[in-house]
Amino acid sequence: MRVRLLYFAALRDQAGCSEEDVVLDDDVRTIRDLRRWITARAPALGERLGSVRFAIDEAFEDDAAALHENATVALIPPVAGG
């Protein structure tokens, strides 16, 4: 399955890009699976995913959410402000 990953804030710096198109392994079907896939592919980036929110096609989703072909998946770290 092909998806587009969008990286925001510090994740963009860690990934070295703001977005990328990737082809996922056949067993990557949910956000939970995607977290594991990213961690295996880029361990340093994977270490940061514990507090990251994921959105599929501009809607926040939980780890059980299903991915689909050509989805746009945003990885959004917590934001601090005052």
mmCIF file of N, CA and C in Angstrom:
data_model
loop_
_atom_site.group_PDB
_atom_site.id
_atom_site.type_symbol
_atom_site.label_atom_id
_atom_site.label_comp_id
_atom_site.label_asym_id
_atom_site.label_seq_id
_atom_site.Cartn_x
_atom_site.Cartn_y
_atom_site.Cartn_z
ATOM 1 N N MET A 1 0.844 -1.166 0.000
ATOM 2 C CA MET A 1 0.000 0.000 0.000
ATOM 3 C C MET A 1 0.897 1.239 0.000
ATOM 4 N N ARG A 2 0.526 2.202 -0.808
ATOM 5 C CA ARG A 2 1.284 3.450 -0.901
ATOM 6 C C ARG A 2 0.545 4.527 -0.096
ATOM 7 N N VAL A 3 1.297 5.254 0.742
ATOM 8 C CA VAL A 3 0.742 6.378 1.499
ATOM 9 C C VAL A 3 1.739 7.532 1.467
ATOM 10 N N ARG A 4 1.252 8.726 1.733
ATOM 11 C CA ARG A 4 2.110 9.900 1.864
ATOM 12 C C ARG A 4 2.200 10.229 3.346
ATOM 13 N N LEU A 5 3.415 10.354 3.855
ATOM 14 C CA LEU A 5 3.652 10.738 5.245
ATOM 15 C C LEU A 5 4.035 12.209 5.285
ATOM 16 N N LEU A 6 3.383 12.947 6.177
ATOM 17 C CA LEU A 6 3.695 14.360 6.393
ATOM 18 C C LEU A 6 4.277 14.507 7.792
ATOM 19 N N TYR A 7 5.436 15.125 7.894
ATOM 20 C CA TYR A 7 6.119 15.310 9.173
ATOM 21 C C TYR A 7 6.059 16.780 9.570
ATOM 22 N N PHE A 8 5.715 17.044 10.822
ATOM 23 C CA PHE A 8 5.607 18.413 11.308
ATOM 24 C C PHE A 8 6.584 18.667 12.454
ATOM 25 N N ALA A 9 6.970 19.939 12.584
ATOM 26 C CA ALA A 9 7.810 20.432 13.685
ATOM 27 C C ALA A 9 9.098 19.606 13.796
ATOM 28 N N ALA A 10 9.428 19.174 15.007
ATOM 29 C CA ALA A 10 10.689 18.461 15.237
ATOM 30 C C ALA A 10 10.766 17.153 14.461
ATOM 31 N N LEU A 11 9.624 16.552 14.168
ATOM 32 C CA LEU A 11 9.643 15.311 13.393
ATOM 33 C C LEU A 11 10.171 15.549 11.978
ATOM 34 N N ARG A 12 9.876 16.714 11.438
ATOM 35 C CA ARG A 12 10.385 17.073 10.106
ATOM 36 C C ARG A 12 11.906 17.090 10.129
ATOM 37 N N ASP A 13 12.475 17.683 11.168
ATOM 38 C CA ASP A 13 13.934 17.716 11.290
ATOM 39 C C ASP A 13 14.505 16.311 11.455
ATOM 40 N N GLN A 14 13.845 15.503 12.274
ATOM 41 C CA GLN A 14 14.321 14.139 12.524
ATOM 42 C C GLN A 14 14.243 13.285 11.256
ATOM 43 N N ALA A 15 13.165 13.446 10.497
ATOM 44 C CA ALA A 15 12.988 12.657 9.273
ATOM 45 C C ALA A 15 13.860 13.166 8.132
ATOM 46 N N GLY A 16 14.254 14.441 8.201
ATOM 47 C CA GLY A 16 15.064 15.016 7.134
ATOM 48 C C GLY A 16 14.250 15.474 5.930
ATOM 49 N N CYS A 17 12.927 15.496 6.087
ATOM 50 C CA CYS A 17 12.049 15.958 5.011
ATOM 51 C C CYS A 17 10.692 16.308 5.617
ATOM 52 N N SER A 18 9.905 17.056 4.876
ATOM 53 C CA SER A 18 8.582 17.411 5.379
ATOM 54 C C SER A 18 7.518 16.414 4.933
ATOM 55 N N GLU A 19 7.792 15.690 3.870
ATOM 56 C CA GLU A 19 6.854 14.675 3.403
ATOM 57 C C GLU A 19 7.577 13.667 2.536
ATOM 58 N N GLU A 20 6.971 12.482 2.464
ATOM 59 C CA GLU A 20 7.517 11.446 1.589
ATOM 60 C C GLU A 20 6.426 10.450 1.244
ATOM 61 N N ASP A 21 6.513 9.917 0.046
ATOM 62 C CA ASP A 21 5.640 8.833 -0.380
ATOM 63 C C ASP A 21 6.356 7.532 -0.087
ATOM 64 N N VAL A 22 5.647 6.606 0.558
ATOM 65 C CA VAL A 22 6.255 5.328 0.924
ATOM 66 C C VAL A 22 5.345 4.188 0.499
ATOM 67 N N VAL A 23 5.944 3.035 0.298
ATOM 68 C CA VAL A 23 5.200 1.808 0.057
ATOM 69 C C VAL A 23 5.365 0.961 1.309
ATOM 70 N N LEU A 24 4.241 0.672 1.953
ATOM 71 C CA LEU A 24 4.258 -0.062 3.216
ATOM 72 C C LEU A 24 4.269 -1.563 2.964
ATOM 73 N N ASP A 25 4.802 -2.295 3.924
ATOM 74 C CA ASP A 25 4.752 -3.748 3.871
ATOM 75 C C ASP A 25 3.291 -4.194 3.913
ATOM 76 N N ASP A 26 3.026 -5.392 3.406
ATOM 77 C CA ASP A 26 1.658 -5.906 3.354
ATOM 78 C C ASP A 26 0.991 -6.009 4.719
ATOM 79 N N ASP A 27 1.775 -6.193 5.772
ATOM 80 C CA ASP A 27 1.183 -6.350 7.100
ATOM 81 C C ASP A 27 0.949 -5.019 7.824
ATOM 82 N N VAL A 28 1.205 -3.905 7.189
ATOM 83 C CA VAL A 28 0.963 -2.594 7.787
ATOM 84 C C VAL A 28 -0.419 -2.136 7.348
ATOM 85 N N ARG A 29 -1.385 -2.240 8.264
ATOM 86 C CA ARG A 29 -2.777 -1.938 7.942
ATOM 87 C C ARG A 29 -3.400 -0.868 8.844
ATOM 88 N N THR A 30 -2.779 -0.592 9.989
ATOM 89 C CA THR A 30 -3.335 0.360 10.949
ATOM 90 C C THR A 30 -2.267 1.364 11.367
ATOM 91 N N ILE A 31 -2.695 2.393 12.088
ATOM 92 C CA ILE A 31 -1.733 3.353 12.642
ATOM 93 C C ILE A 31 -0.756 2.635 13.567
ATOM 94 N N ARG A 32 -1.239 1.708 14.368
ATOM 95 C CA ARG A 32 -0.354 0.940 15.267
ATOM 96 C C ARG A 32 0.736 0.234 14.462
ATOM 97 N N ASP A 33 0.341 -0.396 13.362
ATOM 98 C CA ASP A 33 1.317 -1.066 12.494
ATOM 99 C C ASP A 33 2.295 -0.060 11.892
ATOM 100 N N LEU A 34 1.785 1.105 11.524
ATOM 101 C CA LEU A 34 2.632 2.145 10.933
ATOM 102 C C LEU A 34 3.673 2.629 11.938
ATOM 103 N N ARG A 35 3.279 2.783 13.197
ATOM 104 C CA ARG A 35 4.253 3.165 14.243
ATOM 105 C C ARG A 35 5.406 2.159 14.287
ATOM 106 N N ARG A 36 5.063 0.875 14.266
ATOM 107 C CA ARG A 36 6.104 -0.172 14.294
ATOM 108 C C ARG A 36 6.966 -0.120 13.035
ATOM 109 N N TRP A 37 6.343 0.099 11.884
ATOM 110 C CA TRP A 37 7.059 0.159 10.613
ATOM 111 C C TRP A 37 8.052 1.319 10.603
ATOM 112 N N ILE A 38 7.608 2.492 11.055
ATOM 113 C CA ILE A 38 8.489 3.661 11.105
ATOM 114 C C ILE A 38 9.646 3.411 12.069
ATOM 115 N N THR A 39 9.355 2.819 13.218
ATOM 116 C CA THR A 39 10.405 2.544 14.218
ATOM 117 C C THR A 39 11.448 1.586 13.665
ATOM 118 N N ALA A 40 11.013 0.567 12.937
ATOM 119 C CA ALA A 40 11.964 -0.386 12.346
ATOM 120 C C ALA A 40 12.802 0.283 11.262
ATOM 121 N N ARG A 41 12.206 1.189 10.518
ATOM 122 C CA ARG A 41 12.876 1.862 9.403
ATOM 123 C C ARG A 41 13.797 2.975 9.863
ATOM 124 N N ALA A 42 13.379 3.704 10.911
ATOM 125 C CA ALA A 42 14.139 4.855 11.409
ATOM 126 C C ALA A 42 14.027 4.885 12.935
ATOM 127 N N PRO A 43 14.851 4.093 13.631
ATOM 128 C CA PRO A 43 14.739 3.980 15.085
ATOM 129 C C PRO A 43 14.761 5.321 15.831
ATOM 130 N N ALA A 44 15.585 6.260 15.409
ATOM 131 C CA ALA A 44 15.644 7.554 16.099
ATOM 132 C C ALA A 44 14.306 8.285 15.981
ATOM 133 N N LEU A 45 13.689 8.208 14.837
ATOM 134 C CA LEU A 45 12.371 8.820 14.648
ATOM 135 C C LEU A 45 11.326 8.042 15.442
ATOM 136 N N GLY A 46 11.420 6.741 15.417
ATOM 137 C CA GLY A 46 10.485 5.887 16.151
ATOM 138 C C GLY A 46 10.453 6.167 17.635
ATOM 139 N N GLU A 47 11.585 6.564 18.201
ATOM 140 C CA GLU A 47 11.647 6.885 19.636
ATOM 141 C C GLU A 47 10.734 8.042 20.004
ATOM 142 N N ARG A 48 10.412 8.884 19.064
ATOM 143 C CA ARG A 48 9.595 10.077 19.328
ATOM 144 C C ARG A 48 8.104 9.837 19.142
ATOM 145 N N LEU A 49 7.725 8.681 18.644
ATOM 146 C CA LEU A 49 6.336 8.466 18.237
ATOM 147 C C LEU A 49 5.353 8.230 19.378
ATOM 148 N N GLY A 50 5.848 8.003 20.581
ATOM 149 C CA GLY A 50 4.960 7.739 21.710
ATOM 150 C C GLY A 50 3.963 8.845 21.991
ATOM 151 N N SER A 51 4.350 10.077 21.764
ATOM 152 C CA SER A 51 3.462 11.210 22.048
ATOM 153 C C SER A 51 2.909 11.863 20.786
ATOM 154 N N VAL A 52 3.153 11.262 19.648
ATOM 155 C CA VAL A 52 2.734 11.842 18.367
ATOM 156 C C VAL A 52 1.289 11.468 18.065
ATOM 157 N N ARG A 53 0.521 12.451 17.568
ATOM 158 C CA ARG A 53 -0.838 12.190 17.071
ATOM 159 C C ARG A 53 -0.747 11.936 15.583
ATOM 160 N N PHE A 54 -1.594 11.051 15.113
ATOM 161 C CA PHE A 54 -1.660 10.727 13.698
ATOM 162 C C PHE A 54 -3.003 11.178 13.139
ATOM 163 N N ALA A 55 -2.974 11.700 11.938
ATOM 164 C CA ALA A 55 -4.204 12.046 11.230
ATOM 165 C C ALA A 55 -4.168 11.377 9.865
ATOM 166 N N ILE A 56 -5.291 10.811 9.479
ATOM 167 C CA ILE A 56 -5.429 10.225 8.149
ATOM 168 C C ILE A 56 -6.374 11.123 7.365
ATOM 169 N N ASP A 57 -5.884 11.653 6.267
ATOM 170 C CA ASP A 57 -6.686 12.538 5.422
ATOM 171 C C ASP A 57 -7.354 13.650 6.238
ATOM 172 N N GLU A 58 -6.548 14.290 7.095
ATOM 173 C CA GLU A 58 -6.919 15.467 7.880
ATOM 174 C C GLU A 58 -7.862 15.187 9.054
ATOM 175 N N ALA A 59 -8.041 13.929 9.437
ATOM 176 C CA ALA A 59 -8.862 13.593 10.600
ATOM 177 C C ALA A 59 -7.999 12.830 11.602
ATOM 178 N N PHE A 60 -7.934 13.332 12.852
ATOM 179 C CA PHE A 60 -7.173 12.624 13.875
ATOM 180 C C PHE A 60 -7.754 11.233 14.085
ATOM 181 N N GLU A 61 -6.853 10.263 14.252
ATOM 182 C CA GLU A 61 -7.264 8.871 14.404
ATOM 183 C C GLU A 61 -6.492 8.223 15.546
ATOM 184 N N ASP A 62 -7.052 7.144 16.100
ATOM 185 C CA ASP A 62 -6.344 6.392 17.131
ATOM 186 C C ASP A 62 -5.546 5.269 16.479
ATOM 187 N N ASP A 63 -4.834 4.511 17.292
ATOM 188 C CA ASP A 63 -3.928 3.493 16.766
ATOM 189 C C ASP A 63 -4.636 2.359 16.025
ATOM 190 N N ALA A 64 -5.915 2.163 16.272
ATOM 191 C CA ALA A 64 -6.654 1.081 15.618
ATOM 192 C C ALA A 64 -7.172 1.478 14.235
ATOM 193 N N ALA A 65 -7.041 2.741 13.863
ATOM 194 C CA ALA A 65 -7.581 3.226 12.591
ATOM 195 C C ALA A 65 -6.897 2.539 11.416
ATOM 196 N N ALA A 66 -7.703 2.178 10.434
ATOM 197 C CA ALA A 66 -7.201 1.498 9.240
ATOM 198 C C ALA A 66 -6.625 2.497 8.245
ATOM 199 N N LEU A 67 -5.526 2.120 7.651
ATOM 200 C CA LEU A 67 -4.932 2.883 6.561
ATOM 201 C C LEU A 67 -5.562 2.437 5.250
ATOM 202 N N HIS A 68 -5.451 3.265 4.232
ATOM 203 C CA HIS A 68 -5.949 2.881 2.922
ATOM 204 C C HIS A 68 -4.997 3.393 1.847
ATOM 205 N N GLU A 69 -5.104 2.813 0.676
ATOM 206 C CA GLU A 69 -4.251 3.177 -0.451
ATOM 207 C C GLU A 69 -4.344 4.680 -0.714
ATOM 208 N N ASN A 70 -3.192 5.303 -0.908
ATOM 209 C CA ASN A 70 -3.067 6.736 -1.215
ATOM 210 C C ASN A 70 -3.523 7.660 -0.087
ATOM 211 N N ALA A 71 -3.557 7.157 1.133
ATOM 212 C CA ALA A 71 -3.899 8.006 2.279
ATOM 213 C C ALA A 71 -2.777 9.014 2.506
ATOM 214 N N THR A 72 -3.149 10.155 3.045
ATOM 215 C CA THR A 72 -2.173 11.133 3.527
ATOM 216 C C THR A 72 -2.186 11.032 5.039
ATOM 217 N N VAL A 73 -1.037 10.676 5.602
ATOM 218 C CA VAL A 73 -0.931 10.450 7.044
ATOM 219 C C VAL A 73 -0.010 11.510 7.627
ATOM 220 N N ALA A 74 -0.573 12.354 8.494
ATOM 221 C CA ALA A 74 0.199 13.405 9.143
ATOM 222 C C ALA A 74 0.650 12.927 10.517
ATOM 223 N N LEU A 75 1.916 13.173 10.825
ATOM 224 C CA LEU A 75 2.487 12.864 12.131
ATOM 225 C C LEU A 75 2.702 14.196 12.841
ATOM 226 N N ILE A 76 1.957 14.408 13.939
ATOM 227 C CA ILE A 76 1.913 15.710 14.577
ATOM 228 C C ILE A 76 2.358 15.576 16.030
ATOM 229 N N PRO A 77 3.527 16.130 16.354
ATOM 230 C CA PRO A 77 4.018 16.053 17.735
ATOM 231 C C PRO A 77 3.263 17.039 18.619
ATOM 232 N N PRO A 78 3.368 16.868 19.941
ATOM 233 C CA PRO A 78 2.726 17.821 20.836
ATOM 234 C C PRO A 78 3.307 19.215 20.641
ATOM 235 N N VAL A 79 2.481 20.206 20.829
ATOM 236 C CA VAL A 79 2.894 21.594 20.643
ATOM 237 C C VAL A 79 2.822 22.300 21.983
ATOM 238 N N ALA A 80 3.870 23.002 22.333
ATOM 239 C CA ALA A 80 3.884 23.790 23.561
ATOM 240 C C ALA A 80 3.690 25.256 23.199
ATOM 241 N N GLY A 81 3.063 25.955 24.043
ATOM 242 C CA GLY A 81 2.853 27.376 23.779
ATOM 243 C C GLY A 81 2.435 28.079 25.041
ATOM 244 N N GLY A 82 2.285 29.345 24.925
ATOM 245 C CA GLY A 82 1.900 30.064 26.126
ATOM 246 C C GLY A 82 1.144 31.321 25.845
#
